[in-house]
Coordinates of N, CA, C and O in Angstrom, one line a residue:
M432 N 87.6 94.2 105.5 CA 88.9 94.8 104.9 C 89.0 96.1 105.6 O 88.1 96.9 105.8
N433 N 90.4 96.3 106.1 CA 90.7 97.4 106.9 C 91.3 98.4 105.8 O 92.4 98.1 105.1
I434 N 90.6 99.5 105.6 CA 91.2 100.4 104.7 C 91.6 101.7 105.5 O 90.7 102.4 106.2
L435 N 92.8 102.1 105.4 CA 93.4 103.3 106.2 C 93.1 104.6 105.2 O 93.3 104.4 104.0
K436 N 93.0 105.7 105.7 CA 93.0 106.8 104.8 C 94.2 107.8 105.5 O 94.0 108.2 106.7
I437 N 95.3 107.9 104.8 CA 96.4 108.6 105.3 C 96.8 109.8 104.5 O 96.8 109.5 103.3
A438 N 96.9 110.9 105.0 CA 97.4 111.9 104.4 C 98.8 112.2 104.4 O 99.4 112.7 105.5
A439 N 99.5 112.1 103.3 CA 101.0 112.3 103.4 C 101.2 113.8 103.3 O 100.4 114.6 102.6
F440 N 102.3 114.2 103.8 CA 102.7 115.6 103.8 C 101.8 116.5 104.7 O 101.4 117.8 104.2
S441 N 101.2 115.9 105.7 CA 100.1 116.6 106.4 C 100.8 117.3 107.7 O 102.0 116.8 108.0
D442 N 100.2 118.0 108.2 CA 100.5 118.7 109.5 C 99.5 118.3 110.5 O 98.4 119.0 110.8
G443 N 99.5 117.0 111.1 CA 98.5 116.5 111.9 C 97.3 116.2 111.2 O 97.3 115.5 110.1
E444 N 96.1 116.8 111.5 CA 94.8 116.6 110.8 C 94.7 117.6 109.7 O 93.7 117.6 109.0
R445 N 95.7 118.6 109.5 CA 95.5 119.6 108.6 C 96.4 119.4 107.4 O 97.5 118.9 107.4
G446 N 95.8 119.7 106.1 CA 96.4 119.6 104.8 C 96.8 118.2 104.3 O 96.3 117.2 104.9
G447 N 97.8 118.2 103.5 CA 98.4 116.8 103.1 C 97.7 116.3 101.9 O 96.9 117.0 101.4
N448 N 98.2 115.3 101.3 CA 97.7 114.5 100.2 C 97.1 113.3 100.6 O 97.9 112.4 100.7
P449 N 95.8 113.1 100.6 CA 95.2 111.8 101.1 C 95.4 110.7 100.1 O 95.3 110.9 98.9
A450 N 95.5 109.4 100.7 CA 95.5 108.3 99.9 C 94.8 107.1 100.7 O 95.0 107.2 101.8
G451 N 94.1 106.3 99.9 CA 93.7 105.0 100.7 C 94.9 104.0 100.7 O 95.6 104.0 99.8
V452 N 94.8 103.2 101.9 CA 95.9 102.4 102.1 C 95.3 101.0 102.5 O 94.5 100.9 103.4
V453 N 95.5 99.9 101.6 CA 94.9 98.6 102.0 C 96.0 97.6 102.1 O 96.7 97.4 101.0
I454 N 96.3 96.9 103.2 CA 97.2 96.1 103.5 C 96.6 94.7 103.8 O 95.7 94.6 104.8
Q455 N 96.6 93.6 102.9 CA 95.9 92.5 103.0 C 96.8 91.3 102.8 O 97.9 91.4 102.2
P456 N 96.5 90.0 103.4 CA 97.2 88.7 103.1 C 97.4 88.5 101.6 O 98.5 88.0 101.1
T457 N 96.4 88.8 100.9 CA 96.3 88.7 99.5 C 95.6 89.8 98.8 O 94.7 90.5 99.5
L458 N 96.1 90.2 97.7 CA 95.4 91.4 96.9 C 94.1 91.0 96.4 O 93.8 89.9 96.0
P459 N 93.1 91.8 96.6 CA 91.7 91.7 96.1 C 91.8 91.6 94.5 O 92.9 91.9 94.0
A460 N 90.8 91.1 93.9 CA 90.8 91.0 92.5 C 90.8 92.4 91.8 O 90.4 93.4 92.5
D461 N 91.3 92.5 90.7 CA 91.4 93.7 90.0 C 90.2 94.7 90.1 O 90.3 95.9 90.4
R462 N 89.1 94.1 89.8 CA 87.8 94.8 89.8 C 87.5 95.3 91.2 O 86.9 96.3 91.3
E463 N 87.8 94.5 92.2 CA 87.5 95.0 93.6 C 88.5 96.2 94.0 O 87.9 97.1 94.6
M464 N 89.7 96.0 93.5 CA 90.6 97.2 93.8 C 90.1 98.5 93.1 O 90.2 99.4 93.7
Q465 N 89.8 98.2 92.0 CA 89.2 99.4 91.1 C 88.0 99.9 91.9 O 87.9 101.1 92.0
A466 N 87.1 99.1 92.3 CA 85.7 99.7 92.8 C 86.1 100.3 94.3 O 85.5 101.4 94.5
I467 N 87.0 99.8 95.0 CA 87.4 100.4 96.3 C 88.1 101.7 96.0 O 87.6 102.8 96.7
A468 N 88.9 101.8 95.1 CA 89.5 103.2 94.8 C 88.5 104.2 94.3 O 88.5 105.3 94.7
A469 N 87.5 103.8 93.4 CA 86.5 104.7 93.1 C 85.5 105.1 94.1 O 85.2 106.3 94.3
E470 N 85.3 104.1 95.0 CA 84.3 104.5 96.3 C 85.1 105.4 97.2 O 84.4 106.5 97.7
L471 N 86.3 105.3 97.3 CA 87.2 106.3 98.4 C 87.2 107.6 97.7 O 87.2 108.6 98.4
G472 N 87.4 107.7 96.3 CA 87.5 108.8 95.7 C 88.8 109.7 95.7 O 88.9 110.8 95.2
F473 N 89.8 109.1 96.2 CA 91.2 109.8 96.3 C 91.7 109.7 95.2 O 91.5 108.9 94.3
S474 N 92.7 110.6 94.9 CA 93.5 110.6 93.6 C 94.2 109.1 93.2 O 94.0 108.6 92.3
E475 N 94.5 108.4 94.4 CA 95.1 107.0 94.4 C 94.9 106.3 95.6 O 94.7 106.9 96.8
T476 N 94.7 104.9 95.5 CA 94.7 104.1 96.7 C 95.6 103.0 96.4 O 95.9 102.5 95.1
V477 N 96.5 102.7 97.5 CA 97.5 101.7 97.3 C 97.2 100.4 97.9 O 96.5 100.5 99.1
F478 N 97.4 99.3 97.2 CA 97.1 97.9 97.9 C 98.4 97.3 98.0 O 99.3 97.2 97.1
A479 N 98.5 96.6 99.1 CA 100.0 95.9 99.4 C 99.6 94.5 100.1 O 98.6 94.4 100.9
M480 N 100.3 93.6 99.8 CA 100.3 92.1 100.3 C 101.9 91.7 100.6 O 102.8 92.1 99.8
P481 N 102.0 90.9 101.5 CA 103.4 90.4 101.8 C 103.7 89.5 100.6 O 103.0 88.8 100.0
Q482 N 105.0 89.6 100.2 CA 105.6 88.8 99.1 C 107.1 88.6 99.5 O 107.8 89.5 99.6
G483 N 107.4 87.3 99.7 CA 108.9 87.0 100.0 C 109.4 88.0 101.3 O 108.8 87.9 102.3
Q484 N 110.4 88.6 101.1 CA 111.0 89.6 102.1 C 110.3 90.9 102.0 O 110.8 91.8 102.8
G485 N 109.5 91.3 101.2 CA 108.9 92.6 101.0 C 107.4 92.6 100.7 O 106.6 91.8 101.3
W486 N 106.9 93.5 99.9 CA 105.6 93.8 99.6 C 105.3 93.8 98.2 O 106.0 94.5 97.5
R487 N 104.3 93.3 97.7 CA 103.6 93.4 96.5 C 102.7 94.4 96.4 O 101.8 94.6 97.3
V488 N 102.8 95.5 95.5 CA 102.1 96.7 95.6 C 101.5 97.2 94.3 O 102.1 96.9 93.2
R489 N 100.3 97.6 94.2 CA 99.6 98.2 93.1 C 98.9 99.4 93.5 O 98.4 99.6 94.7
Y490 N 98.8 100.3 92.6 CA 98.0 101.6 92.8 C 96.9 101.6 91.7 O 96.9 101.4 90.5
F491 N 95.8 102.2 92.3 CA 94.6 102.5 91.5 C 94.0 103.8 91.7 O 94.0 104.4 92.9
S492 N 93.7 104.6 90.7 CA 93.1 105.8 90.8 C 91.6 105.4 90.6 O 91.3 104.2 90.4
P493 N 90.6 106.4 90.7 CA 89.1 106.0 90.7 C 88.8 105.5 89.4 O 87.9 104.8 89.2
E494 N 89.7 105.7 88.3 CA 89.4 105.4 86.9 C 90.2 104.2 86.4 O 89.7 103.5 85.5
A495 N 91.4 103.9 86.8 CA 92.3 103.0 86.4 C 93.4 102.6 87.2 O 93.8 103.4 88.1
E496 N 94.1 101.6 87.0 CA 95.3 101.2 87.7 C 96.5 102.3 87.2 O 96.4 102.5 85.9
V497 N 97.3 102.7 88.0 CA 98.4 103.5 87.7 C 99.8 102.9 87.9 O 99.8 102.1 89.0
P498 N 100.8 103.2 87.2 CA 102.1 102.5 87.5 C 102.8 102.8 88.9 O 103.3 102.0 89.6
F499 N 102.5 104.1 89.4 CA 103.2 104.6 90.6 C 102.5 105.9 91.2 O 102.0 106.6 90.4
C500 N 102.6 106.0 92.3 CA 102.2 107.3 93.1 C 103.0 107.5 94.1 O 103.0 106.7 95.3
G501 N 103.6 108.6 94.2 CA 104.6 109.0 95.3 C 103.9 109.1 96.6 O 104.2 108.5 97.8
H502 N 102.8 109.9 96.7 CA 102.2 110.2 98.1 C 101.4 108.9 98.7 O 101.4 108.8 99.9
A503 N 101.0 108.1 97.9 CA 100.5 106.8 98.4 C 101.5 105.9 98.8 O 101.4 105.1 99.7
T504 N 102.7 106.0 98.2 CA 103.9 105.1 98.6 C 104.4 105.7 100.1 O 104.6 104.9 100.9
I505 N 104.3 107.0 100.2 CA 104.6 107.6 101.6 C 103.7 107.1 102.6 O 103.9 106.8 103.7
A506 N 102.3 107.2 102.1 CA 101.2 106.8 103.1 C 101.4 105.2 103.5 O 101.1 104.9 104.5
L507 N 101.9 104.4 102.4 CA 102.0 102.9 102.7 C 103.1 102.7 103.6 O 102.9 102.0 104.8
G508 N 104.2 103.6 103.4 CA 105.4 103.5 104.5 C 104.9 103.9 106.0 O 105.3 103.0 106.9
A509 N 104.0 104.8 106.1 CA 103.6 105.0 107.4 C 102.7 103.9 107.9 O 102.8 103.6 109.3
A510 N 101.9 103.3 107.1 CA 100.9 102.3 107.6 C 101.8 101.0 107.9 O 101.5 100.4 108.9
L511 N 102.8 100.8 107.0 CA 103.6 99.5 107.4 C 104.4 99.7 108.6 O 104.4 98.8 109.4
A512 N 104.8 100.9 109.0 CA 105.5 101.2 110.3 C 104.5 101.0 111.5 O 104.8 100.5 112.5
M513 N 103.3 101.5 111.3 CA 102.2 101.3 112.3 C 102.0 99.9 112.6 O 101.8 99.6 113.8
H514 N 101.9 99.2 111.5 CA 101.5 97.7 111.9 C 102.8 96.8 112.1 O 102.6 95.8 112.9
Y515 N 103.9 97.2 111.7 CA 105.0 96.2 111.7 C 106.3 96.7 112.4 O 107.3 96.1 112.5
G516 N 106.3 98.0 112.8 CA 107.5 98.6 113.3 C 108.3 99.5 112.4 O 108.0 99.3 111.1
D517 N 109.1 100.2 112.8 CA 110.0 100.9 112.0 C 110.9 100.1 111.0 O 111.2 98.9 111.4
G518 N 111.2 100.6 109.9 CA 112.1 99.8 109.0 C 111.9 100.4 107.5 O 111.3 101.4 107.2
D519 N 112.8 99.6 106.8 CA 112.9 99.9 105.3 C 112.0 98.8 104.8 O 112.3 97.5 105.1
F520 N 111.1 99.0 103.8 CA 110.2 98.1 103.3 C 110.5 97.9 101.7 O 110.1 98.8 101.1
P521 N 110.9 96.8 101.4 CA 111.0 96.6 99.9 C 109.7 96.4 99.2 O 108.8 95.7 99.9
L522 N 109.4 97.1 98.1 CA 108.2 97.2 97.4 C 108.4 96.7 96.0 O 109.2 97.1 95.3
Q523 N 107.7 95.7 95.7 CA 107.6 95.2 94.3 C 106.3 95.8 93.5 O 105.2 95.4 93.8
L524 N 106.5 96.8 92.5 CA 105.6 97.2 91.7 C 105.4 96.5 90.4 O 106.1 95.5 90.3
N525 N 104.4 96.9 89.7 CA 104.3 96.1 88.4 C 105.5 96.2 87.6 O 105.8 95.2 86.9
Q526 N 106.2 97.3 87.6 CA 107.3 97.4 86.6 C 108.6 97.8 87.4 O 109.5 98.3 86.5
A527 N 108.8 97.8 88.6 CA 110.0 98.3 89.2 C 109.9 97.7 90.6 O 108.9 97.3 91.3
S528 N 111.1 97.9 91.2 CA 111.3 97.4 92.6 C 112.0 98.6 93.3 O 112.9 99.2 92.8
I529 N 111.4 99.2 94.4 CA 111.7 100.2 95.2 C 111.7 99.8 96.7 O 111.3 98.8 97.0
S530 N 111.8 100.9 97.5 CA 111.7 100.6 99.0 C 111.0 102.0 99.5 O 111.2 103.1 99.0
V531 N 110.5 101.8 100.8 CA 110.0 103.0 101.4 C 110.5 102.8 102.8 O 110.4 101.5 103.4
S532 N 110.7 103.8 103.6 CA 111.0 103.7 105.1 C 109.8 104.2 105.9 O 109.2 105.2 105.3
G533 N 109.7 103.9 107.0 CA 108.6 104.4 107.8 C 108.9 104.1 109.4 O 109.8 103.3 109.7
Q534 N 108.6 105.1 110.2 CA 108.7 105.1 111.5 C 107.4 105.4 112.3 O 106.6 106.2 111.9
Y535 N 107.4 104.6 113.5 CA 106.1 104.9 114.2 C 106.6 105.1 115.7 O 107.4 104.1 116.1
Q536 N 106.3 106.0 116.3 CA 106.7 106.2 117.7 C 105.6 106.9 118.6 O 105.2 108.2 118.0
A537 N 105.1 106.4 119.7 CA 104.3 107.1 120.5 C 103.1 107.7 119.9 O 102.7 108.8 120.0
G538 N 102.5 106.8 118.9 CA 101.3 107.3 118.2 C 101.5 108.3 117.1 O 100.5 109.0 116.6
R539 N 102.8 108.5 116.8 CA 103.1 109.4 115.7 C 103.8 108.6 114.6 O 104.9 108.0 114.8
S540 N 103.4 108.9 113.3 CA 104.1 108.2 112.3 C 104.9 109.2 111.6 O 104.6 110.5 111.6
A541 N 106.0 108.7 111.0 CA 107.0 109.8 110.4 C 107.3 109.0 109.0 O 108.3 108.5 108.9
P542 N 106.5 109.4 108.1 CA 106.9 108.7 106.7 C 108.3 109.4 106.2 O 108.5 110.6 106.6
P543 N 108.8 108.9 105.1 CA 109.9 109.5 104.5 C 109.6 110.8 103.9 O 108.3 111.1 103.4
C544 N 110.4 111.9 103.7 CA 110.2 113.1 103.1 C 109.2 113.9 103.9 O 108.5 114.8 103.4
N545 N 108.9 113.7 105.2 CA 107.8 114.3 105.8 C 108.2 114.5 107.3 O 108.4 113.5 108.0
H546 N 108.4 115.7 107.7 CA 108.8 115.8 109.1 C 107.5 116.1 110.0 O 107.6 116.2 111.2
H547 N 106.3 116.0 109.3 CA 105.1 116.2 110.1 C 104.4 114.8 110.3 O 104.8 114.0 109.5
R548 N 103.6 114.7 111.3 CA 102.8 113.4 111.5 C 101.7 113.4 110.5 O 101.0 114.3 110.2
P549 N 101.6 112.3 109.7 CA 100.6 112.2 108.8 C 99.1 112.0 109.4 O 99.0 111.5 110.6
A550 N 98.2 112.4 108.8 CA 96.7 112.2 109.3 C 96.1 110.9 109.1 O 96.2 110.5 107.9
V551 N 95.9 110.1 110.1 CA 95.5 108.7 109.8 C 93.9 108.6 110.3 O 93.6 109.0 111.4
H552 N 93.0 108.1 109.4 CA 91.7 108.0 109.7 C 91.3 106.4 109.5 O 91.6 106.1 108.4
R553 N 90.7 105.8 110.4 CA 90.3 104.5 110.3 C 88.9 104.4 110.0 O 88.0 105.2 110.5

């Protein structure tokens, strides 16, 4: 399983708000998502899988599933752009439908609401 560690609102390798990002063909079981989030130790980890024309998304803190996380959504936008190219990505959350935009150019990600490159660690 490929787990990205992306800091939204960062200035390259400095600062930012880190989140774990997991993009898989199918979502892991609830217990596994919870265990991964706890092991990473970030305030939130986002899990995404393709669904229809968009993405099914769930967020987990180290303690429990949470309904939404802004910085993890921004990190997901950066990750989706790195993997699938620039675009607007529809997201289906547990209780809402939203979208996130992402851009990737020459090794630099530009998630929405952030004019700095996010720090990406693999």
